[in-house]
mmCIF file of N, CA and C in Angstrom:
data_model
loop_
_atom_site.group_PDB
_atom_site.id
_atom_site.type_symbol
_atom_site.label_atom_id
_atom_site.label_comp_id
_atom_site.label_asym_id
_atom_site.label_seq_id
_atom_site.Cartn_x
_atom_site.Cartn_y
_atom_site.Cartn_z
ATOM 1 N N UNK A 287 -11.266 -49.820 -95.237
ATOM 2 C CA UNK A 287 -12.197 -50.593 -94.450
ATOM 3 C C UNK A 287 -12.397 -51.974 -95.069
ATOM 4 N N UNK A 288 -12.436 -51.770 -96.363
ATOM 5 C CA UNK A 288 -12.923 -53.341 -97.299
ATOM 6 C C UNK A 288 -11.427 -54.257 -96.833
ATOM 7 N N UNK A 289 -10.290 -53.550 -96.314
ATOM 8 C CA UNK A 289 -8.692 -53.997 -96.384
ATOM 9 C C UNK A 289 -9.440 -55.256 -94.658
ATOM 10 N N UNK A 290 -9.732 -54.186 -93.859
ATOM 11 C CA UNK A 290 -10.094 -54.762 -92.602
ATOM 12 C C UNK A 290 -11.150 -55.935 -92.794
ATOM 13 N N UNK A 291 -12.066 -55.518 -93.335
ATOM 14 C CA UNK A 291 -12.748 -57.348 -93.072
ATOM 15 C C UNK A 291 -12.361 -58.176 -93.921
ATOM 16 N N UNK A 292 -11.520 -58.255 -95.054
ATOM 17 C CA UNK A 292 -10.894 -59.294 -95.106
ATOM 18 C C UNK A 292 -10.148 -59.837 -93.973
ATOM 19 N N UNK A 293 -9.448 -59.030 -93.749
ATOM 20 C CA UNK A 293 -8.510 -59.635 -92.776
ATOM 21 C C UNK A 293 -9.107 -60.138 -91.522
ATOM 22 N N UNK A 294 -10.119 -60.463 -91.614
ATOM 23 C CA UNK A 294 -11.114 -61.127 -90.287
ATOM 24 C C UNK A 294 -11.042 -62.603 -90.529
ATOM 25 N N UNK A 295 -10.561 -62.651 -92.022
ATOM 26 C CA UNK A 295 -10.676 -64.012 -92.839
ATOM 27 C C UNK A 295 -9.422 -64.819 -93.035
ATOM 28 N N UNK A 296 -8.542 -64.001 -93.276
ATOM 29 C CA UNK A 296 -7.473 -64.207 -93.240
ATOM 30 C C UNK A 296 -6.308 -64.121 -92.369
ATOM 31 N N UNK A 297 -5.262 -64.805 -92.322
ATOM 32 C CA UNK A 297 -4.273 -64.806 -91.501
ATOM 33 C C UNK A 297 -3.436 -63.448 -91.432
ATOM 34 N N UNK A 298 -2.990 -63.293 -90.259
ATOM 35 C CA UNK A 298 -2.203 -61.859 -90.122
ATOM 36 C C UNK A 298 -1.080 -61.842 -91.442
ATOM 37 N N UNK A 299 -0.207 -62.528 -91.468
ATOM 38 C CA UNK A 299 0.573 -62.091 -92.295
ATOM 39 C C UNK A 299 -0.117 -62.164 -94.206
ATOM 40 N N UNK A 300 -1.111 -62.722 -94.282
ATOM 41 C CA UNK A 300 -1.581 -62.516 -95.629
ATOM 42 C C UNK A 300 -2.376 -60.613 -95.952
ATOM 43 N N UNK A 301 -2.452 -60.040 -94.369
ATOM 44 C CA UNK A 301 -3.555 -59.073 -94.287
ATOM 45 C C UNK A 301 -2.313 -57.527 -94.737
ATOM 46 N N UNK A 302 -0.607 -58.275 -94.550
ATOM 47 C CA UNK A 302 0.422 -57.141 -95.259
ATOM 48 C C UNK A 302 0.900 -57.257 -93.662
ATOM 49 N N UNK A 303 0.702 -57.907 -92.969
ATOM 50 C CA UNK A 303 1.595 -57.064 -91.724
ATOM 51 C C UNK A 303 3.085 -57.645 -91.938
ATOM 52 N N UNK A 304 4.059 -57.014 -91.374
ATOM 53 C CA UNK A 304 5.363 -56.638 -91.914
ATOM 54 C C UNK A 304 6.162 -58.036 -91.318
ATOM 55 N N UNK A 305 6.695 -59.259 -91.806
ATOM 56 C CA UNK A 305 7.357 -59.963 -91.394
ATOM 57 C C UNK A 305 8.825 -59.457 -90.880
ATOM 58 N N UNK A 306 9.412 -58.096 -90.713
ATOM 59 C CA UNK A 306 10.256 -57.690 -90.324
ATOM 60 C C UNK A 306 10.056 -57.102 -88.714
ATOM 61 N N UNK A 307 8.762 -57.236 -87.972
ATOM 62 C CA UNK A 307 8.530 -56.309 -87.246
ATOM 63 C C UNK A 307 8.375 -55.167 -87.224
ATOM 64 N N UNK A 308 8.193 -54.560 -88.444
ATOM 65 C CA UNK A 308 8.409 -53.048 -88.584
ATOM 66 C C UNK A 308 6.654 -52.453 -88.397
ATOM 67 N N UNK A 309 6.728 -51.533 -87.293
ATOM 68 C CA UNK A 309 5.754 -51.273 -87.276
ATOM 69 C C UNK A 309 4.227 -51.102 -88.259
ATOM 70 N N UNK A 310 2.982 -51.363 -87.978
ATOM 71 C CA UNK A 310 1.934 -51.473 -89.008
ATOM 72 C C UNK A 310 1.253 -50.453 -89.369
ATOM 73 N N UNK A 311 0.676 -50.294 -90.229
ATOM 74 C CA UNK A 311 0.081 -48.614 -90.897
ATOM 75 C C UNK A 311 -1.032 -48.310 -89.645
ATOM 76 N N UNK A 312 -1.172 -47.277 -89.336
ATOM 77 C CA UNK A 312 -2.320 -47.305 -88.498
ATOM 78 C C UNK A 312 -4.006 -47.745 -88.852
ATOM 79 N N UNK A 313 -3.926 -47.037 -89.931
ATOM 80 C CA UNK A 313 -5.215 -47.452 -90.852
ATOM 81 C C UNK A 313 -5.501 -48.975 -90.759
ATOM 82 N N UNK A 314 -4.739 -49.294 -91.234
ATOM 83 C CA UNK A 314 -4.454 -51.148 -91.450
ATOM 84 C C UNK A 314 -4.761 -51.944 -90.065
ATOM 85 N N UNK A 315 -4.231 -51.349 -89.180
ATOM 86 C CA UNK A 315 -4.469 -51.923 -88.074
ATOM 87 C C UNK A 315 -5.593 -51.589 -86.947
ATOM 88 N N UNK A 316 -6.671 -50.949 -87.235
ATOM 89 C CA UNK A 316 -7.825 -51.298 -86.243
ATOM 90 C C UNK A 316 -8.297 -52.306 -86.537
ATOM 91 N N UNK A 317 -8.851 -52.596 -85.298
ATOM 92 C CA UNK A 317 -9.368 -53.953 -84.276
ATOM 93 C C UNK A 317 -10.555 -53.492 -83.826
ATOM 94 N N UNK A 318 -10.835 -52.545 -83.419
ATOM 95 C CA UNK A 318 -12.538 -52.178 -82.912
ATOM 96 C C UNK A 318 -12.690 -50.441 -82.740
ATOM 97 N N UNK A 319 -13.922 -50.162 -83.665
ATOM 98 C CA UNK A 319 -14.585 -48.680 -83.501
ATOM 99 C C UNK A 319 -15.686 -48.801 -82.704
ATOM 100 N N UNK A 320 -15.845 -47.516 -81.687
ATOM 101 C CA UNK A 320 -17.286 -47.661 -81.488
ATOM 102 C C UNK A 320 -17.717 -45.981 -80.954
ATOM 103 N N UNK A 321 -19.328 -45.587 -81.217
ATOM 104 C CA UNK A 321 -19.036 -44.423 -81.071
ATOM 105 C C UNK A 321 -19.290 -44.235 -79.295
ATOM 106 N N UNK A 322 -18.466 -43.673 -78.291
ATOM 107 C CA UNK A 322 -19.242 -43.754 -77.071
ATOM 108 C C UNK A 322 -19.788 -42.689 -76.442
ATOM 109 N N UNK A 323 -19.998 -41.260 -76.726
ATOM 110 C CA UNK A 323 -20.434 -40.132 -76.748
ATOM 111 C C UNK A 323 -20.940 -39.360 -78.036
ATOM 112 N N UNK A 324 -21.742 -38.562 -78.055
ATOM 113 C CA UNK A 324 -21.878 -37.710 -79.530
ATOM 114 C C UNK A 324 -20.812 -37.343 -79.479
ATOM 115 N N UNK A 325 -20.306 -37.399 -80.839
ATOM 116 C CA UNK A 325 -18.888 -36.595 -81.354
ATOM 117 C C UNK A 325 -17.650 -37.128 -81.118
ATOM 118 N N UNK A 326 -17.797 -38.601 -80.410
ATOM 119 C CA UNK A 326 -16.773 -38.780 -79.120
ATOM 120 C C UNK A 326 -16.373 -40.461 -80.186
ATOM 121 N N UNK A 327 -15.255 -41.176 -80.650
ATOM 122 C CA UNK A 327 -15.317 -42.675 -81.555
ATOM 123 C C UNK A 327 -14.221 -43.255 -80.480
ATOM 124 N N UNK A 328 -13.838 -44.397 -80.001
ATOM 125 C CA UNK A 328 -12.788 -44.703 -79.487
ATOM 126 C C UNK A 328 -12.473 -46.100 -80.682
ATOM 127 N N UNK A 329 -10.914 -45.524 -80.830
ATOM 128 C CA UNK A 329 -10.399 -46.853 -81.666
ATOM 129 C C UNK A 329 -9.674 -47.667 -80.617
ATOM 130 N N UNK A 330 -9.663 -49.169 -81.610
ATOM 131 C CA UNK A 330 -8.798 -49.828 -81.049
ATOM 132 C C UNK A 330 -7.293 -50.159 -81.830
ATOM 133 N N UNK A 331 -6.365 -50.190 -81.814
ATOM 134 C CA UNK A 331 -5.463 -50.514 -83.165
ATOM 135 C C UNK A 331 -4.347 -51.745 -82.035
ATOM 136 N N UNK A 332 -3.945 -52.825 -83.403
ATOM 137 C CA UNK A 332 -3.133 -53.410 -83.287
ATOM 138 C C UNK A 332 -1.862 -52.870 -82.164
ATOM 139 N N UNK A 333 -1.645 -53.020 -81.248
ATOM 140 C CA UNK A 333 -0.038 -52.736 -80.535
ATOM 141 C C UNK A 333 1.091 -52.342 -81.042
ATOM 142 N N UNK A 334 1.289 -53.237 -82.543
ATOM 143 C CA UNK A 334 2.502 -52.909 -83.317
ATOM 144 C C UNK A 334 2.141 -51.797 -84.319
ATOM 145 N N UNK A 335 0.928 -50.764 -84.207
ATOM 146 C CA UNK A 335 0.566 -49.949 -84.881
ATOM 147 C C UNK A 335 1.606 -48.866 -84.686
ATOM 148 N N UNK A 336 1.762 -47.957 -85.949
ATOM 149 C CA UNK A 336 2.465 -47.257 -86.290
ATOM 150 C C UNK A 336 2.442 -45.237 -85.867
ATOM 151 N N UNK A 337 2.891 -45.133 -84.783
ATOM 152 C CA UNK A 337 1.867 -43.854 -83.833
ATOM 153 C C UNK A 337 1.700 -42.850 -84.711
ATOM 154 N N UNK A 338 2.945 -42.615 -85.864
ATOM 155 C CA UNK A 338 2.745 -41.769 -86.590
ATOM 156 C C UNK A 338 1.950 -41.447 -88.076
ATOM 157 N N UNK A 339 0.811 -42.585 -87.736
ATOM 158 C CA UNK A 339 -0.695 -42.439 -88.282
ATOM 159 C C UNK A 339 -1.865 -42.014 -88.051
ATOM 160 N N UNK A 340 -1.639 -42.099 -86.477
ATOM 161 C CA UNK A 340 -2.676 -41.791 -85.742
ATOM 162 C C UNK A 340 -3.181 -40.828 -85.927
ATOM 163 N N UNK A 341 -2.640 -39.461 -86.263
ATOM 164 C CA UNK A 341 -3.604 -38.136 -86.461
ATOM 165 C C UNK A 341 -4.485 -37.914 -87.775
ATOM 166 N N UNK A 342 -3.493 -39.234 -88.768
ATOM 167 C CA UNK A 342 -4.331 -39.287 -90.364
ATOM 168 C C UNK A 342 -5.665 -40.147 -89.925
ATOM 169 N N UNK A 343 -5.199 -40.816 -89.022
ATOM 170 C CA UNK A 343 -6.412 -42.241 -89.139
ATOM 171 C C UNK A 343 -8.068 -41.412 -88.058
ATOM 172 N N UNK A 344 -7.258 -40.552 -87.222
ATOM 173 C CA UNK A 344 -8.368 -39.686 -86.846
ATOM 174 C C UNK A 344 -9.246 -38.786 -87.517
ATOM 175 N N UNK A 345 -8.628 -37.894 -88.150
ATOM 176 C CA UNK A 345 -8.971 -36.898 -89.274
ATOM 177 C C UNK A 345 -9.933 -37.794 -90.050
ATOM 178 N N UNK A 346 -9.275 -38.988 -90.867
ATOM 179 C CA UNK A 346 -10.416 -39.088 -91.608
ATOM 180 C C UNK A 346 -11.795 -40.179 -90.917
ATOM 181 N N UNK A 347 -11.799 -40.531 -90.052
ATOM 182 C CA UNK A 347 -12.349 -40.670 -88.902
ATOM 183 C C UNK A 347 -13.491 -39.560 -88.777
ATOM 184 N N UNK A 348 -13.076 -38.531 -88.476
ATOM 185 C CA UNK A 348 -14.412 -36.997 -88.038
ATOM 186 C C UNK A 348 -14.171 -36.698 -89.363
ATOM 187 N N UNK A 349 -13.459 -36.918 -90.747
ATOM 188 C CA UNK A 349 -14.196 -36.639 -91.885
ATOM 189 C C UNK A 349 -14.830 -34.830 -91.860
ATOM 190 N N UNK A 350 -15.466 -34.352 -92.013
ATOM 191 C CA UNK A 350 -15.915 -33.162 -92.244
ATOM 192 C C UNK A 350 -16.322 -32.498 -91.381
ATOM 193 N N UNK A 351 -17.098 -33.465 -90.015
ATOM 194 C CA UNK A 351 -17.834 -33.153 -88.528
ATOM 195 C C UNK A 351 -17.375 -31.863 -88.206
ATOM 196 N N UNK A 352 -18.492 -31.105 -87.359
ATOM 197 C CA UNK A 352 -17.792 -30.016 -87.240
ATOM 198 C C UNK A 352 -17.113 -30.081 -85.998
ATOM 199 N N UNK A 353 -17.853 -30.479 -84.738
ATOM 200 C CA UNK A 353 -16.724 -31.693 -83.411
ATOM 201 C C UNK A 353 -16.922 -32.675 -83.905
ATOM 202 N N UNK A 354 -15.343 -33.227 -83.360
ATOM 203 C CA UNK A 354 -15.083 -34.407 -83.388
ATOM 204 C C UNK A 354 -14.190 -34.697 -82.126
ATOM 205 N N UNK A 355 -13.823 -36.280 -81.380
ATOM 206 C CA UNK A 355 -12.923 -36.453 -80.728
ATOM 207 C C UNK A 355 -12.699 -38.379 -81.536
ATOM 208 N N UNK A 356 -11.491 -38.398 -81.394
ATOM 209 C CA UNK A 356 -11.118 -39.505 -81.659
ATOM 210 C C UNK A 356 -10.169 -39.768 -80.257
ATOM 211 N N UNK A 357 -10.271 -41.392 -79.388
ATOM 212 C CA UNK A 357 -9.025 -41.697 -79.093
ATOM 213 C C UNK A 357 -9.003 -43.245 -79.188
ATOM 214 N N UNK A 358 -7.500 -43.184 -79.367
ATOM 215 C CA UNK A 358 -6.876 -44.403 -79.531
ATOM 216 C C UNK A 358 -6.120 -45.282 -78.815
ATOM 217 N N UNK A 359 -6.452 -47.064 -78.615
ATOM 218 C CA UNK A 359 -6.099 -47.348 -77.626
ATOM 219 C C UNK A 359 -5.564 -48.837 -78.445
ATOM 220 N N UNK A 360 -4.149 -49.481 -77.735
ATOM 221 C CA UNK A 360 -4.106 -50.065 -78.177
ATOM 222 C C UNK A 360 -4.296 -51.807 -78.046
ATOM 223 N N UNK A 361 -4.922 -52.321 -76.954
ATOM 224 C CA UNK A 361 -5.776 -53.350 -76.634
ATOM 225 C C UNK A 361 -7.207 -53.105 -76.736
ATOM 226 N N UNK A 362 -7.795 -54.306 -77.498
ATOM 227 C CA UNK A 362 -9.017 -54.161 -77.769
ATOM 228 C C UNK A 362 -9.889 -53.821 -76.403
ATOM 229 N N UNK A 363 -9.426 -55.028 -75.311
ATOM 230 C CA UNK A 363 -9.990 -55.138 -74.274
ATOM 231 C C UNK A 363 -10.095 -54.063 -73.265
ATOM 232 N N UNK A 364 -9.288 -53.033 -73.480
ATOM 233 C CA UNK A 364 -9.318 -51.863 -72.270
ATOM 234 C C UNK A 364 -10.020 -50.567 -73.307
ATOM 235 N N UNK A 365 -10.444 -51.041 -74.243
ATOM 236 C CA UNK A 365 -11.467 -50.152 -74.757
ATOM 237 C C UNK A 365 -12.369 -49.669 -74.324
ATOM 238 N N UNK A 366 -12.876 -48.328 -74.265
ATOM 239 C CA UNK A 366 -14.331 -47.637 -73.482
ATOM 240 C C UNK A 366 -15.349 -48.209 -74.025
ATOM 241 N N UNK A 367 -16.142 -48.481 -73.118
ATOM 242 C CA UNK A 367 -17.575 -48.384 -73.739
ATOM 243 C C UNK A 367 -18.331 -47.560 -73.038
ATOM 244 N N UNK A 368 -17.816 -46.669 -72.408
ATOM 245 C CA UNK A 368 -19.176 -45.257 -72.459
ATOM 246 C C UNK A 368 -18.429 -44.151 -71.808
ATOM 247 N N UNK A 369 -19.017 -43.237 -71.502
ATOM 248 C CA UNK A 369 -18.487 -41.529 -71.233
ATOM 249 C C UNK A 369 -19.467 -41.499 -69.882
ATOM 250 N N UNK A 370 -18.989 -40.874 -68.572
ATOM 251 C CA UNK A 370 -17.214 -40.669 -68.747
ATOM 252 C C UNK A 370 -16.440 -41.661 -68.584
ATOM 253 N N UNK A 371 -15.325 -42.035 -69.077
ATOM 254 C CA UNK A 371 -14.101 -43.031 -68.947
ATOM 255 C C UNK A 371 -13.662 -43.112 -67.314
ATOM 256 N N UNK A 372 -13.277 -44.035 -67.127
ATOM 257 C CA UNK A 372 -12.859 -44.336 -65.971
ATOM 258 C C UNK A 372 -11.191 -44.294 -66.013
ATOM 259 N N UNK A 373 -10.776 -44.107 -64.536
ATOM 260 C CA UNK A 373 -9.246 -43.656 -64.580
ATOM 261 C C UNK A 373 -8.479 -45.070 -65.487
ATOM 262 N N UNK A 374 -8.522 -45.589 -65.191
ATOM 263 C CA UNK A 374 -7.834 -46.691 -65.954
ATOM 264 C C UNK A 374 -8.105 -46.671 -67.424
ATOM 265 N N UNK A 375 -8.805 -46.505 -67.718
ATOM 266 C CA UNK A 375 -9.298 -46.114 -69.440
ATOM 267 C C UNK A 375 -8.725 -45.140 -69.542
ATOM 268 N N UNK A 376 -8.328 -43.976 -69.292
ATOM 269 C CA UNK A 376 -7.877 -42.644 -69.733
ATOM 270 C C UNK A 376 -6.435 -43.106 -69.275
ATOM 271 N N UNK A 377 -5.807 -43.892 -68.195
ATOM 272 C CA UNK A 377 -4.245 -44.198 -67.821
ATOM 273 C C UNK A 377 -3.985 -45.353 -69.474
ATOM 274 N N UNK A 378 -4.822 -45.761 -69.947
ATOM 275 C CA UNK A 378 -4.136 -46.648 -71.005
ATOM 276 C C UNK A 378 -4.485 -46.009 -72.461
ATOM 277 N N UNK A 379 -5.084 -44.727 -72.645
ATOM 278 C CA UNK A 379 -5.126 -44.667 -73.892
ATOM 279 C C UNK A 379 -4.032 -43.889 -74.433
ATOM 280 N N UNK A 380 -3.322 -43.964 -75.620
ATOM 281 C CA UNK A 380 -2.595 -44.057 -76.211
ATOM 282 C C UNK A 380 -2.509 -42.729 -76.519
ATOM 283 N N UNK A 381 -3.620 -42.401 -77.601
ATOM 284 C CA UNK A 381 -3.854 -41.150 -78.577
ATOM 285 C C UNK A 381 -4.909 -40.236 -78.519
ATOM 286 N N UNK A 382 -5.434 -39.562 -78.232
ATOM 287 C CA UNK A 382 -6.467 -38.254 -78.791
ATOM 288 C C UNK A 382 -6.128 -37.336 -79.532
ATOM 289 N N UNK A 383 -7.272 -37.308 -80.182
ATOM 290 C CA UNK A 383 -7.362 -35.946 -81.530
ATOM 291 C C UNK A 383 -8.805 -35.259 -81.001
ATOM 292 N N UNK A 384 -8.664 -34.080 -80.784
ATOM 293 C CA UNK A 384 -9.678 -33.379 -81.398
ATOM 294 C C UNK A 384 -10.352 -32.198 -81.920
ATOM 295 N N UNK A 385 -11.625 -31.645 -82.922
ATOM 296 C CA UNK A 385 -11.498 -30.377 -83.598
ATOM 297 C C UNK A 385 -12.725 -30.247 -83.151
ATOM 298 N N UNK A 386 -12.788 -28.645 -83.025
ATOM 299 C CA UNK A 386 -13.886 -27.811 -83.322
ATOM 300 C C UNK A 386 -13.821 -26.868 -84.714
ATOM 301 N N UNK A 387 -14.435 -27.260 -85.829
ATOM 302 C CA UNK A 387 -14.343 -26.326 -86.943
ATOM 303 C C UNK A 387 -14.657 -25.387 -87.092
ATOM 304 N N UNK A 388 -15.789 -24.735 -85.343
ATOM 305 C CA UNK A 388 -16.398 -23.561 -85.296
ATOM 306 C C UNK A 388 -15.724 -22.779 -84.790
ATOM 307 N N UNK A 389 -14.509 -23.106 -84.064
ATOM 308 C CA UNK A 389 -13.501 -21.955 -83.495
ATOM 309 C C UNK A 389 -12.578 -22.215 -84.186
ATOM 310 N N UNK A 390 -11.313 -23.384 -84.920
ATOM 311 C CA UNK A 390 -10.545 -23.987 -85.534
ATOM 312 C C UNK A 390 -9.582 -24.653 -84.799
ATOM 313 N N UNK A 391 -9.834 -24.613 -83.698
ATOM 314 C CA UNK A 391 -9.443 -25.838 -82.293
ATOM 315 C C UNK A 391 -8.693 -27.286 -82.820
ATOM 316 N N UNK A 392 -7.661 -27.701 -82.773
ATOM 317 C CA UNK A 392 -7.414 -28.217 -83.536
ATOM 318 C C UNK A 392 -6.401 -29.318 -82.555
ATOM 319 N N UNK A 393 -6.136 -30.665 -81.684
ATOM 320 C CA UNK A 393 -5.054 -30.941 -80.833
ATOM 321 C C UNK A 393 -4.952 -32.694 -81.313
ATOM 322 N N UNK A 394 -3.966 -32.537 -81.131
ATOM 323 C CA UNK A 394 -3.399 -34.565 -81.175
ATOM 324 C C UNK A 394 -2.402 -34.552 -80.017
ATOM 325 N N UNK A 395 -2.814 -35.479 -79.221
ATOM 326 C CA UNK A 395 -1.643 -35.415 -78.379
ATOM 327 C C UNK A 395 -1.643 -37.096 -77.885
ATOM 328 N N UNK A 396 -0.405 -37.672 -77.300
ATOM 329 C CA UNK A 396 -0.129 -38.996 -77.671
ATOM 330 C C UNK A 396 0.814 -39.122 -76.324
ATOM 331 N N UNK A 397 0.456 -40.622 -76.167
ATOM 332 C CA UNK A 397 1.288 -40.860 -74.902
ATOM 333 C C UNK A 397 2.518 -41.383 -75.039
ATOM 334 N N UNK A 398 3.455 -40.127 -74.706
ATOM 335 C CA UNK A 398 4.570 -40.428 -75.074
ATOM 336 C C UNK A 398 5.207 -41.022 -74.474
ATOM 337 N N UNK A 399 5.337 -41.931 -73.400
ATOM 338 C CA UNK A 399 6.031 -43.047 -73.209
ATOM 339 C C UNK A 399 6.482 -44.064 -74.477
ATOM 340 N N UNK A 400 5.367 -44.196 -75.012
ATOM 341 C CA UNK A 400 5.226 -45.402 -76.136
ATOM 342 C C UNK A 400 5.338 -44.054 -77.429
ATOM 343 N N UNK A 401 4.986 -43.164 -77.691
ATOM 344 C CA UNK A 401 4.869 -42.622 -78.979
ATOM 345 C C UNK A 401 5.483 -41.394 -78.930
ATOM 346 N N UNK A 402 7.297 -41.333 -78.650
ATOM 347 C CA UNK A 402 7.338 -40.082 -78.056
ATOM 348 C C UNK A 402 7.269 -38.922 -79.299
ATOM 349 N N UNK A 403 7.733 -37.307 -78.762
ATOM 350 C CA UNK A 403 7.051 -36.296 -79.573
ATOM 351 C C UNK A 403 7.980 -35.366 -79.340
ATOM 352 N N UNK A 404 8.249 -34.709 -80.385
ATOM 353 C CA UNK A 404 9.161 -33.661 -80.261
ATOM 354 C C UNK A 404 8.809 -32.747 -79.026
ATOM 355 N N UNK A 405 7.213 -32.347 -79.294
ATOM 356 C CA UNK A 405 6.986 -31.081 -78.705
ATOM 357 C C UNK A 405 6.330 -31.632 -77.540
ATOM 358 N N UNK A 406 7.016 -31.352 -75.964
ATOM 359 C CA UNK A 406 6.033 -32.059 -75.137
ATOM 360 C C UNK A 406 4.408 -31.905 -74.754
ATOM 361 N N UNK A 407 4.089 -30.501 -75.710
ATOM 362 C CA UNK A 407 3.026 -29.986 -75.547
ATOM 363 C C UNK A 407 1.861 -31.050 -76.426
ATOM 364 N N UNK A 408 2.380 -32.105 -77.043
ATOM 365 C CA UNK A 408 1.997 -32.761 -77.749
ATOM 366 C C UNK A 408 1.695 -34.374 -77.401
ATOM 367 N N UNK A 409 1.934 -34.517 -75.349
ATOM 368 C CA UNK A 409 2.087 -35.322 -74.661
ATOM 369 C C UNK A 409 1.000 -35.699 -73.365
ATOM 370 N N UNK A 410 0.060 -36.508 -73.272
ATOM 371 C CA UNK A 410 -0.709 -36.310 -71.999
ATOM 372 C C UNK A 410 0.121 -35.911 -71.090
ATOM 373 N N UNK A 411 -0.484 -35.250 -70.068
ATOM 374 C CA UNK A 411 0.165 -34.837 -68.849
ATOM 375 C C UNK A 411 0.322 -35.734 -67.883
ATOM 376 N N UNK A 412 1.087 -35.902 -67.105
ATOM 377 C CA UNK A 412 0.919 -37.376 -66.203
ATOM 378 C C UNK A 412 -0.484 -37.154 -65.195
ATOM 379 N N UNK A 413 -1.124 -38.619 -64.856
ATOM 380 C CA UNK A 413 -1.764 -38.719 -63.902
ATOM 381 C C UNK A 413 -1.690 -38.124 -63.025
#
C-alpha cells in the first residue's frame, strides 16, 4: 500500500512498471478500492495488470473475514459504487473471488476473454 501512494507522486515508470510491456503485478497496480456492500470491496487495477494475481490480491484483501467478496475491474471509471450492480458493471468486470469460512466456500472466477483459464468452470458465464 505505502508502494501505491507513492506512486500518486511519481511517474509511472519510476512506480516499477515494466518498460517491456510485460504485464504489472496485480498488487502494484490498483487504482481505486471501495467497500460497496458489507463484505462486498470492488477493485480497480491498472489494464496492463497481471490476471494471475488477482486471487492473491483478493485473499489478502478479505484477510481473515469470515465473508468476503472481492471484484475486479479494470477501468477506474466503470467501477461500482453500490449494490446491486447494474448490467453493464457486472458485463465489464474482470474478476471475482469469494469465501465463506463458515462452510469453506471458496471461488475465483475471471473473465476469460481477457484472462483465459484452464478450467472453464473458472470463467463467468456469458450474459
Amino acid at each position: 500500500m505505502k508502494r501505491f501512494a507513492a506512486c500518486l507522486f511519481l511517474t509511472l515508470s519510476a512506480c516499477g512498471a515494466e518498460a517491456s510491456g510485460a504485464p504489472q503485478a496485480a498488487a502494484d497496480a490498483v487504482l481505486a478500492r471501495r467497500e460497496i456492500a458489507p463484505d462486498f470491496t470492488v477493485v480497480a487495477v491498472s489494464p496492463d495488470a497481471d490476471g494471475a494475481g488477482f486471487a492473491a490480491l483478493a485473499r489478502e484483501i478479505c484477510g481473515e473475514t469470515t465473508m468476503c467478496k472481492v471484484g475486479i475491474w479494470t477501468d477506474p471509471a466503470r467501477l461500482p459504487t453500490g449494490f446491486p450492480m447494474t448490467v453493464q458493471e457486472v458485463e465489464d468486470q474482470a474478476f471475482m473471488y469469494t469465501h465463506n469460512r463458515n462452510t469453506g466456500f471458496e471461488q475465483t472466477v475471471w473473465l476469460c476473454d481477457r484472462y483465459p483459464q484452464p478450467n472453464p468452470a473458472h470463467c463467468f458465464p456469458p450474459l
